[in-house]
PDB file of C-alpha atoms in Angstrom:
ATOM      1  CA  UNK A   1     194.840 133.205  97.459  1.00 65.00           C
ATOM      2  CA  UNK A   2     191.731 131.193  98.702  1.00 74.00           C
ATOM      3  CA  UNK A   3     190.140 132.497 101.581  1.00 85.00           C
ATOM      4  CA  UNK A   4     187.164 131.419 103.794  1.00 91.00           C
ATOM      5  CA  UNK A   5     184.268 133.450 105.173  1.00 94.00           C
ATOM      6  CA  UNK A   6     181.968 132.354 107.896  1.00 95.00           C
ATOM      7  CA  UNK A   7     178.868 134.389 108.358  1.00 92.00           C
ATOM      8  CA  UNK A   8     178.284 135.374 111.930  1.00 90.00           C
ATOM      9  CA  UNK A   9     180.710 134.829 114.871  1.00 92.00           C
ATOM     10  CA  UNK A  10     177.777 133.541 117.016  1.00 96.00           C
ATOM     11  CA  UNK A  11     174.908 131.637 116.262  1.00 97.00           C
ATOM     12  CA  UNK A  12     172.195 130.953 118.833  1.00 97.00           C
ATOM     13  CA  UNK A  13     169.460 128.384 118.324  1.00 97.00           C
ATOM     14  CA  UNK A  14     167.106 126.557 120.939  1.00 97.00           C
ATOM     15  CA  UNK A  15     167.324 122.896 121.754  1.00 97.00           C
ATOM     16  CA  UNK A  16     165.748 120.833 118.935  1.00 97.00           C
ATOM     17  CA  UNK A  17     165.823 123.534 116.207  1.00 97.00           C
ATOM     18  CA  UNK A  18     167.460 123.614 113.039  1.00 97.00           C
ATOM     19  CA  UNK A  19     171.281 124.573 113.078  1.00 98.00           C
ATOM     20  CA  UNK A  20     172.751 126.387 110.043  1.00 98.00           C
ATOM     21  CA  UNK A  21     176.383 127.603 109.771  1.00 98.00           C
ATOM     22  CA  UNK A  22     177.386 129.312 106.679  1.00 97.00           C
ATOM     23  CA  UNK A  23     180.559 129.102 105.040  1.00 96.00           C
ATOM     24  CA  UNK A  24     181.519 130.663 101.627  1.00 95.00           C
ATOM     25  CA  UNK A  25     185.152 130.405  99.864  1.00 92.00           C
ATOM     26  CA  UNK A  26     186.692 131.757  97.239  1.00 87.00           C
ATOM     27  CA  UNK A  27     189.116 129.593  94.930  1.00 74.00           C
ATOM     28  CA  UNK A  28     189.675 129.595  91.370  1.00 68.00           C
ATOM     29  CA  UNK A  29     188.785 125.959  91.274  1.00 71.00           C
ATOM     30  CA  UNK A  30     186.654 123.673  93.466  1.00 71.00           C
ATOM     31  CA  UNK A  31     188.890 123.093  96.587  1.00 80.00           C
ATOM     32  CA  UNK A  32     188.662 120.236  99.016  1.00 88.00           C
ATOM     33  CA  UNK A  33     186.311 121.444 101.997  1.00 92.00           C
ATOM     34  CA  UNK A  34     186.048 120.863 105.814  1.00 94.00           C
ATOM     35  CA  UNK A  35     184.396 121.241 108.813  1.00 96.00           C
ATOM     36  CA  UNK A  36     185.879 121.089 112.229  1.00 96.00           C
ATOM     37  CA  UNK A  37     184.457 121.443 115.846  1.00 96.00           C
ATOM     38  CA  UNK A  38     186.399 122.717 118.841  1.00 95.00           C
ATOM     39  CA  UNK A  39     184.909 122.165 122.238  1.00 93.00           C
ATOM     40  CA  UNK A  40     186.188 124.327 125.045  1.00 88.00           C
ATOM     41  CA  UNK A  41     189.920 123.733 126.009  1.00 84.00           C
ATOM     42  CA  UNK A  42     190.377 121.027 123.232  1.00 87.00           C
ATOM     43  CA  UNK A  43     191.805 120.984 119.796  1.00 90.00           C
ATOM     44  CA  UNK A  44     189.976 120.752 116.495  1.00 93.00           C
ATOM     45  CA  UNK A  45     188.295 117.729 115.613  1.00 93.00           C
ATOM     46  CA  UNK A  46     187.130 116.853 111.909  1.00 93.00           C
ATOM     47  CA  UNK A  47     183.428 116.726 111.462  1.00 95.00           C
ATOM     48  CA  UNK A  48     183.333 115.933 107.762  1.00 95.00           C
ATOM     49  CA  UNK A  49     184.911 116.734 104.533  1.00 92.00           C
ATOM     50  CA  UNK A  50     183.896 116.997 100.895  1.00 91.00           C
ATOM     51  CA  UNK A  51     186.963 116.185  98.269  1.00 86.00           C
ATOM     52  CA  UNK A  52     185.114 114.827  95.072  1.00 83.00           C
ATOM     53  CA  UNK A  53     181.713 112.968  94.320  1.00 84.00           C
ATOM     54  CA  UNK A  54     178.512 113.527  96.005  1.00 86.00           C
ATOM     55  CA  UNK A  55     178.219 117.125  97.053  1.00 89.00           C
ATOM     56  CA  UNK A  56     175.966 116.307 100.303  1.00 95.00           C
ATOM     57  CA  UNK A  57     178.362 114.949 102.523  1.00 95.00           C
ATOM     58  CA  UNK A  58     177.425 113.492 106.297  1.00 96.00           C
ATOM     59  CA  UNK A  59     179.745 113.679 109.427  1.00 94.00           C
ATOM     60  CA  UNK A  60     179.747 112.851 112.903  1.00 94.00           C
ATOM     61  CA  UNK A  61     177.092 113.878 115.401  1.00 93.00           C
ATOM     62  CA  UNK A  62     174.228 114.079 112.852  1.00 96.00           C
ATOM     63  CA  UNK A  63     175.794 117.042 110.748  1.00 97.00           C
ATOM     64  CA  UNK A  64     175.993 117.134 106.980  1.00 97.00           C
ATOM     65  CA  UNK A  65     176.900 119.855 104.470  1.00 97.00           C
ATOM     66  CA  UNK A  66     176.517 120.497 101.138  1.00 95.00           C
ATOM     67  CA  UNK A  67     179.157 121.806  98.192  1.00 93.00           C
ATOM     68  CA  UNK A  68     177.116 124.245  96.142  1.00 93.00           C
ATOM     69  CA  UNK A  69     179.623 125.090  93.393  1.00 89.00           C
ATOM     70  CA  UNK A  70     177.443 127.560  91.788  1.00 90.00           C
ATOM     71  CA  UNK A  71     177.507 129.532  95.222  1.00 92.00           C
ATOM     72  CA  UNK A  72     180.961 128.937  96.500  1.00 92.00           C
ATOM     73  CA  UNK A  73     179.258 127.560  99.779  1.00 94.00           C
ATOM     74  CA  UNK A  74     179.611 124.839 101.970  1.00 96.00           C
ATOM     75  CA  UNK A  75     177.181 125.440 104.810  1.00 97.00           C
ATOM     76  CA  UNK A  76     176.736 122.900 107.624  1.00 98.00           C
ATOM     77  CA  UNK A  77     173.458 121.778 109.031  1.00 98.00           C
ATOM     78  CA  UNK A  78     171.859 119.841 111.651  1.00 98.00           C
ATOM     79  CA  UNK A  79     168.072 119.134 111.494  1.00 97.00           C
ATOM     80  CA  UNK A  80     167.827 119.135 115.511  1.00 97.00           C
ATOM     81  CA  UNK A  81     170.246 120.809 118.068  1.00 97.00           C
ATOM     82  CA  UNK A  82     171.353 119.159 121.323  1.00 96.00           C
ATOM     83  CA  UNK A  83     173.180 120.859 124.087  1.00 96.00           C
ATOM     84  CA  UNK A  84     176.135 118.957 123.424  1.00 96.00           C
ATOM     85  CA  UNK A  85     176.336 120.817 120.052  1.00 97.00           C
ATOM     86  CA  UNK A  86     177.497 123.989 121.682  1.00 97.00           C
ATOM     87  CA  UNK A  87     180.996 124.691 120.637  1.00 97.00           C
ATOM     88  CA  UNK A  88     183.127 126.673 118.061  1.00 96.00           C
ATOM     89  CA  UNK A  89     182.941 125.775 114.478  1.00 97.00           C
ATOM     90  CA  UNK A  90     185.791 126.214 111.846  1.00 96.00           C
ATOM     91  CA  UNK A  91     185.219 126.048 108.043  1.00 95.00           C
ATOM     92  CA  UNK A  92     188.559 125.083 106.019  1.00 92.00           C
ATOM     93  CA  UNK A  93     189.574 124.919 102.485  1.00 89.00           C
ATOM     94  CA  UNK A  94     192.486 123.243 100.575  1.00 85.00           C
ATOM     95  CA  UNK A  95     193.181 123.747  97.179  1.00 74.00           C
ATOM     96  CA  UNK A  96     193.836 120.393  95.178  1.00 65.00           C
ATOM     97  CA  UNK A  97     197.492 119.505  95.381  1.00 66.00           C
ATOM     98  CA  UNK A  98     197.854 121.893  98.246  1.00 68.00           C
ATOM     99  CA  UNK A  99     199.670 120.835 101.712  1.00 71.00           C
ATOM    100  CA  UNK A 100     197.711 123.572 104.010  1.00 78.00           C
ATOM    101  CA  UNK A 101     194.164 124.437 105.307  1.00 85.00           C
ATOM    102  CA  UNK A 102     192.993 127.914 105.263  1.00 86.00           C
ATOM    103  CA  UNK A 103     190.545 128.228 108.460  1.00 90.00           C
ATOM    104  CA  UNK A 104     187.870 130.393 108.802  1.00 92.00           C
ATOM    105  CA  UNK A 105     187.521 132.721 111.730  1.00 92.00           C
ATOM    106  CA  UNK A 106     184.953 130.477 113.221  1.00 94.00           C
ATOM    107  CA  UNK A 107     181.306 130.750 114.502  1.00 96.00           C
ATOM    108  CA  UNK A 108     180.460 130.093 118.121  1.00 96.00           C
ATOM    109  CA  UNK A 109     177.168 127.724 118.493  1.00 97.00           C
ATOM    110  CA  UNK A 110     174.919 128.616 121.427  1.00 97.00           C
ATOM    111  CA  UNK A 111     172.300 126.377 122.245  1.00 97.00           C
ATOM    112  CA  UNK A 112     169.613 127.598 124.260  1.00 96.00           C
ATOM    113  CA  UNK A 113     167.275 125.304 126.652  1.00 93.00           C
TER     114      UNK A 113
ATOM    115  CA  UNK B   1     196.236 105.432 118.650  1.00 65.00           C
ATOM    116  CA  UNK B   2     197.202 108.079 121.223  1.00 79.00           C
ATOM    117  CA  UNK B   3     196.324 110.861 118.472  1.00 92.00           C
ATOM    118  CA  UNK B   4     198.872 113.852 118.268  1.00 96.00           C
ATOM    119  CA  UNK B   5     200.612 114.495 121.616  1.00 96.00           C
ATOM    120  CA  UNK B   6     201.147 118.150 122.658  1.00 97.00           C
ATOM    121  CA  UNK B   7     203.249 119.231 125.706  1.00 97.00           C
ATOM    122  CA  UNK B   8     202.933 121.062 128.124  1.00 97.00           C
ATOM    123  CA  UNK B   9     199.148 121.404 128.466  1.00 96.00           C
ATOM    124  CA  UNK B  10     199.730 124.994 129.972  1.00 96.00           C
ATOM    125  CA  UNK B  11     202.537 127.130 130.101  1.00 97.00           C
ATOM    126  CA  UNK B  12     203.010 130.406 132.381  1.00 98.00           C
ATOM    127  CA  UNK B  13     206.297 132.470 131.725  1.00 97.00           C
ATOM    128  CA  UNK B  14     207.791 135.751 132.169  1.00 97.00           C
ATOM    129  CA  UNK B  15     208.507 138.118 129.428  1.00 97.00           C
ATOM    130  CA  UNK B  16     211.916 137.782 128.059  1.00 97.00           C
ATOM    131  CA  UNK B  17     212.304 133.873 128.725  1.00 97.00           C
ATOM    132  CA  UNK B  18     212.545 130.998 126.336  1.00 97.00           C
ATOM    133  CA  UNK B  19     209.632 128.908 125.674  1.00 98.00           C
ATOM    134  CA  UNK B  20     209.591 125.576 124.069  1.00 98.00           C
ATOM    135  CA  UNK B  21     206.383 123.773 123.185  1.00 98.00           C
ATOM    136  CA  UNK B  22     206.611 120.057 121.938  1.00 98.00           C
ATOM    137  CA  UNK B  23     204.510 118.101 119.765  1.00 98.00           C
ATOM    138  CA  UNK B  24     204.458 114.253 118.692  1.00 98.00           C
ATOM    139  CA  UNK B  25     202.818 113.418 115.870  1.00 97.00           C
ATOM    140  CA  UNK B  26     200.769 110.501 114.772  1.00 95.00           C
ATOM    141  CA  UNK B  27     202.868 107.644 113.405  1.00 95.00           C
ATOM    142  CA  UNK B  28     203.012 107.528 109.791  1.00 93.00           C
ATOM    143  CA  UNK B  29     202.168 111.037 109.268  1.00 94.00           C
ATOM    144  CA  UNK B  30     204.263 112.812 106.963  1.00 92.00           C
ATOM    145  CA  UNK B  31     202.942 116.326 107.568  1.00 93.00           C
ATOM    146  CA  UNK B  32     203.036 118.459 110.907  1.00 95.00           C
ATOM    147  CA  UNK B  33     201.840 121.811 111.137  1.00 94.00           C
ATOM    148  CA  UNK B  34     201.754 124.444 113.862  1.00 96.00           C
ATOM    149  CA  UNK B  35     199.128 126.855 114.452  1.00 94.00           C
ATOM    150  CA  UNK B  36     198.463 129.781 116.922  1.00 95.00           C
ATOM    151  CA  UNK B  37     194.902 130.685 117.790  1.00 93.00           C
ATOM    152  CA  UNK B  38     193.909 133.937 119.430  1.00 92.00           C
ATOM    153  CA  UNK B  39     190.615 135.708 119.784  1.00 88.00           C
ATOM    154  CA  UNK B  40     191.698 138.594 117.488  1.00 88.00           C
ATOM    155  CA  UNK B  41     193.502 136.701 114.669  1.00 88.00           C
ATOM    156  CA  UNK B  42     191.997 133.396 114.704  1.00 87.00           C
ATOM    157  CA  UNK B  43     193.833 130.297 113.370  1.00 89.00           C
ATOM    158  CA  UNK B  44     197.132 131.355 111.993  1.00 89.00           C
ATOM    159  CA  UNK B  45     199.330 128.432 110.409  1.00 90.00           C
ATOM    160  CA  UNK B  46     202.828 129.329 111.489  1.00 94.00           C
ATOM    161  CA  UNK B  47     204.861 126.604 109.807  1.00 94.00           C
ATOM    162  CA  UNK B  48     204.440 123.447 108.279  1.00 93.00           C
ATOM    163  CA  UNK B  49     206.925 120.395 107.645  1.00 94.00           C
ATOM    164  CA  UNK B  50     206.828 117.452 105.129  1.00 93.00           C
ATOM    165  CA  UNK B  51     208.962 114.445 106.000  1.00 94.00           C
ATOM    166  CA  UNK B  52     210.673 116.240 108.532  1.00 95.00           C
ATOM    167  CA  UNK B  53     211.716 119.194 105.861  1.00 95.00           C
ATOM    168  CA  UNK B  54     210.329 122.738 106.880  1.00 95.00           C
ATOM    169  CA  UNK B  55     208.255 123.552 103.483  1.00 92.00           C
ATOM    170  CA  UNK B  56     206.939 127.125 104.447  1.00 90.00           C
ATOM    171  CA  UNK B  57     207.743 129.196 107.288  1.00 92.00           C
ATOM    172  CA  UNK B  58     205.977 132.253 106.085  1.00 89.00           C
ATOM    173  CA  UNK B  59     203.676 132.525 109.077  1.00 90.00           C
ATOM    174  CA  UNK B  60     206.332 132.534 111.675  1.00 94.00           C
ATOM    175  CA  UNK B  61     205.948 135.965 112.998  1.00 88.00           C
ATOM    176  CA  UNK B  62     209.503 136.857 113.811  1.00 86.00           C
ATOM    177  CA  UNK B  63     212.756 135.674 114.104  1.00 91.00           C
ATOM    178  CA  UNK B  64     212.033 135.013 117.932  1.00 96.00           C
ATOM    179  CA  UNK B  65     210.206 132.144 116.544  1.00 97.00           C
ATOM    180  CA  UNK B  66     211.702 128.779 115.633  1.00 97.00           C
ATOM    181  CA  UNK B  67     210.464 125.608 114.815  1.00 98.00           C
ATOM    182  CA  UNK B  68     212.432 122.290 114.324  1.00 97.00           C
ATOM    183  CA  UNK B  69     211.504 118.530 113.484  1.00 98.00           C
ATOM    184  CA  UNK B  70     214.769 116.415 114.233  1.00 97.00           C
ATOM    185  CA  UNK B  71     212.609 113.069 113.441  1.00 96.00           C
ATOM    186  CA  UNK B  72     209.355 111.693 112.268  1.00 95.00           C
ATOM    187  CA  UNK B  73     207.954 111.706 115.661  1.00 95.00           C
ATOM    188  CA  UNK B  74     209.021 114.958 117.245  1.00 97.00           C
ATOM    189  CA  UNK B  75     209.019 118.437 116.579  1.00 98.00           C
ATOM    190  CA  UNK B  76     209.447 121.807 118.846  1.00 98.00           C
ATOM    191  CA  UNK B  77     208.430 125.111 118.740  1.00 98.00           C
ATOM    192  CA  UNK B  78     210.524 127.553 120.551  1.00 98.00           C
ATOM    193  CA  UNK B  79     210.092 131.410 121.183  1.00 97.00           C
ATOM    194  CA  UNK B  80     213.163 133.096 122.368  1.00 97.00           C
ATOM    195  CA  UNK B  81     212.605 135.612 124.019  1.00 96.00           C
ATOM    196  CA  UNK B  82     208.853 135.671 124.659  1.00 97.00           C
ATOM    197  CA  UNK B  83     206.743 138.403 124.967  1.00 96.00           C
ATOM    198  CA  UNK B  84     203.025 139.248 126.388  1.00 97.00           C
ATOM    199  CA  UNK B  85     201.728 139.453 122.603  1.00 95.00           C
ATOM    200  CA  UNK B  86     202.885 135.872 122.166  1.00 97.00           C
ATOM    201  CA  UNK B  87     200.135 134.424 124.749  1.00 97.00           C
ATOM    202  CA  UNK B  88     197.988 132.112 122.592  1.00 97.00           C
ATOM    203  CA  UNK B  89     196.966 128.697 122.323  1.00 96.00           C
ATOM    204  CA  UNK B  90     199.480 126.891 120.004  1.00 97.00           C
ATOM    205  CA  UNK B  91     198.447 123.825 118.064  1.00 96.00           C
ATOM    206  CA  UNK B  92     200.245 121.105 116.623  1.00 96.00           C
ATOM    207  CA  UNK B  93     198.325 118.837 113.785  1.00 95.00           C
ATOM    208  CA  UNK B  94     199.550 116.074 111.412  1.00 94.00           C
ATOM    209  CA  UNK B  95     198.407 114.438 108.321  1.00 91.00           C
ATOM    210  CA  UNK B  96     199.072 112.010 105.548  1.00 87.00           C
ATOM    211  CA  UNK B  97     198.994 113.457 101.877  1.00 76.00           C
ATOM    212  CA  UNK B  98     198.529 117.268 103.007  1.00 72.00           C
ATOM    213  CA  UNK B  99     195.424 119.053 102.652  1.00 72.00           C
ATOM    214  CA  UNK B 100     193.429 116.003 101.158  1.00 75.00           C
ATOM    215  CA  UNK B 101     192.586 113.941 104.247  1.00 76.00           C
ATOM    216  CA  UNK B 102     192.237 116.974 106.743  1.00 81.00           C
ATOM    217  CA  UNK B 103     194.391 117.146 109.861  1.00 88.00           C
ATOM    218  CA  UNK B 104     194.277 115.660 113.162  1.00 92.00           C
ATOM    219  CA  UNK B 105     194.946 118.405 116.025  1.00 93.00           C
ATOM    220  CA  UNK B 106     196.647 117.885 119.365  1.00 95.00           C
ATOM    221  CA  UNK B 107     194.828 119.574 122.231  1.00 93.00           C
ATOM    222  CA  UNK B 108     196.877 122.711 122.335  1.00 95.00           C
ATOM    223  CA  UNK B 109     199.199 124.482 124.512  1.00 97.00           C
ATOM    224  CA  UNK B 110     198.102 127.411 126.371  1.00 96.00           C
ATOM    225  CA  UNK B 111     200.972 129.826 126.660  1.00 98.00           C
ATOM    226  CA  UNK B 112     200.669 132.847 128.907  1.00 98.00           C
ATOM    227  CA  UNK B 113     203.513 135.413 128.953  1.00 98.00           C
ATOM    228  CA  UNK B 114     203.616 137.983 131.981  1.00 97.00           C
TER     229      UNK B 114
END
């Protein structure tokens, strides 16, 4: 069974600093990979996804993620954090041909002024 | 497009009462998923439907939980009888093509059982 590990339940960065949220997956074959963001009292919103093709994926709000097969990773980055980026971020995987997504536990991103 | 619509947004009920959560998926989406979110367990898939047919309900915690999808535009998740440990945020999500395209989530129903 596939699983998703997000390192760090809480990550704190200063406004303007680099954001790096880590995600590793376990799957026998490269899966489809997703990052979602959840703002307080809201549902999850798709940030970006990797299915096939280019391994560097750009998403909304200036975020991007790189699929590294050799490291089974899909880390999320943003060059310069903004206060509005404070939220919960979830990494998710779906095996090719599968219907459902498996989510990580989430990482709470805190932006320090 | 109004997105995935869930109702109610908040529900407070007493232990032992029946609770019904409602979801209207995006028109044209053929998959519907019910998730539960708690601090302890994170996001858990409860059940999902494809073309109104339940495909996998292995995540439903107990027989007290049941879900239906009588047509392509409506689904319910029912808890009877409710217990305090059922307190959580319940999300409905819909998609086309299963996992490939990702999901669109509703805003959730925050359930509190006292």
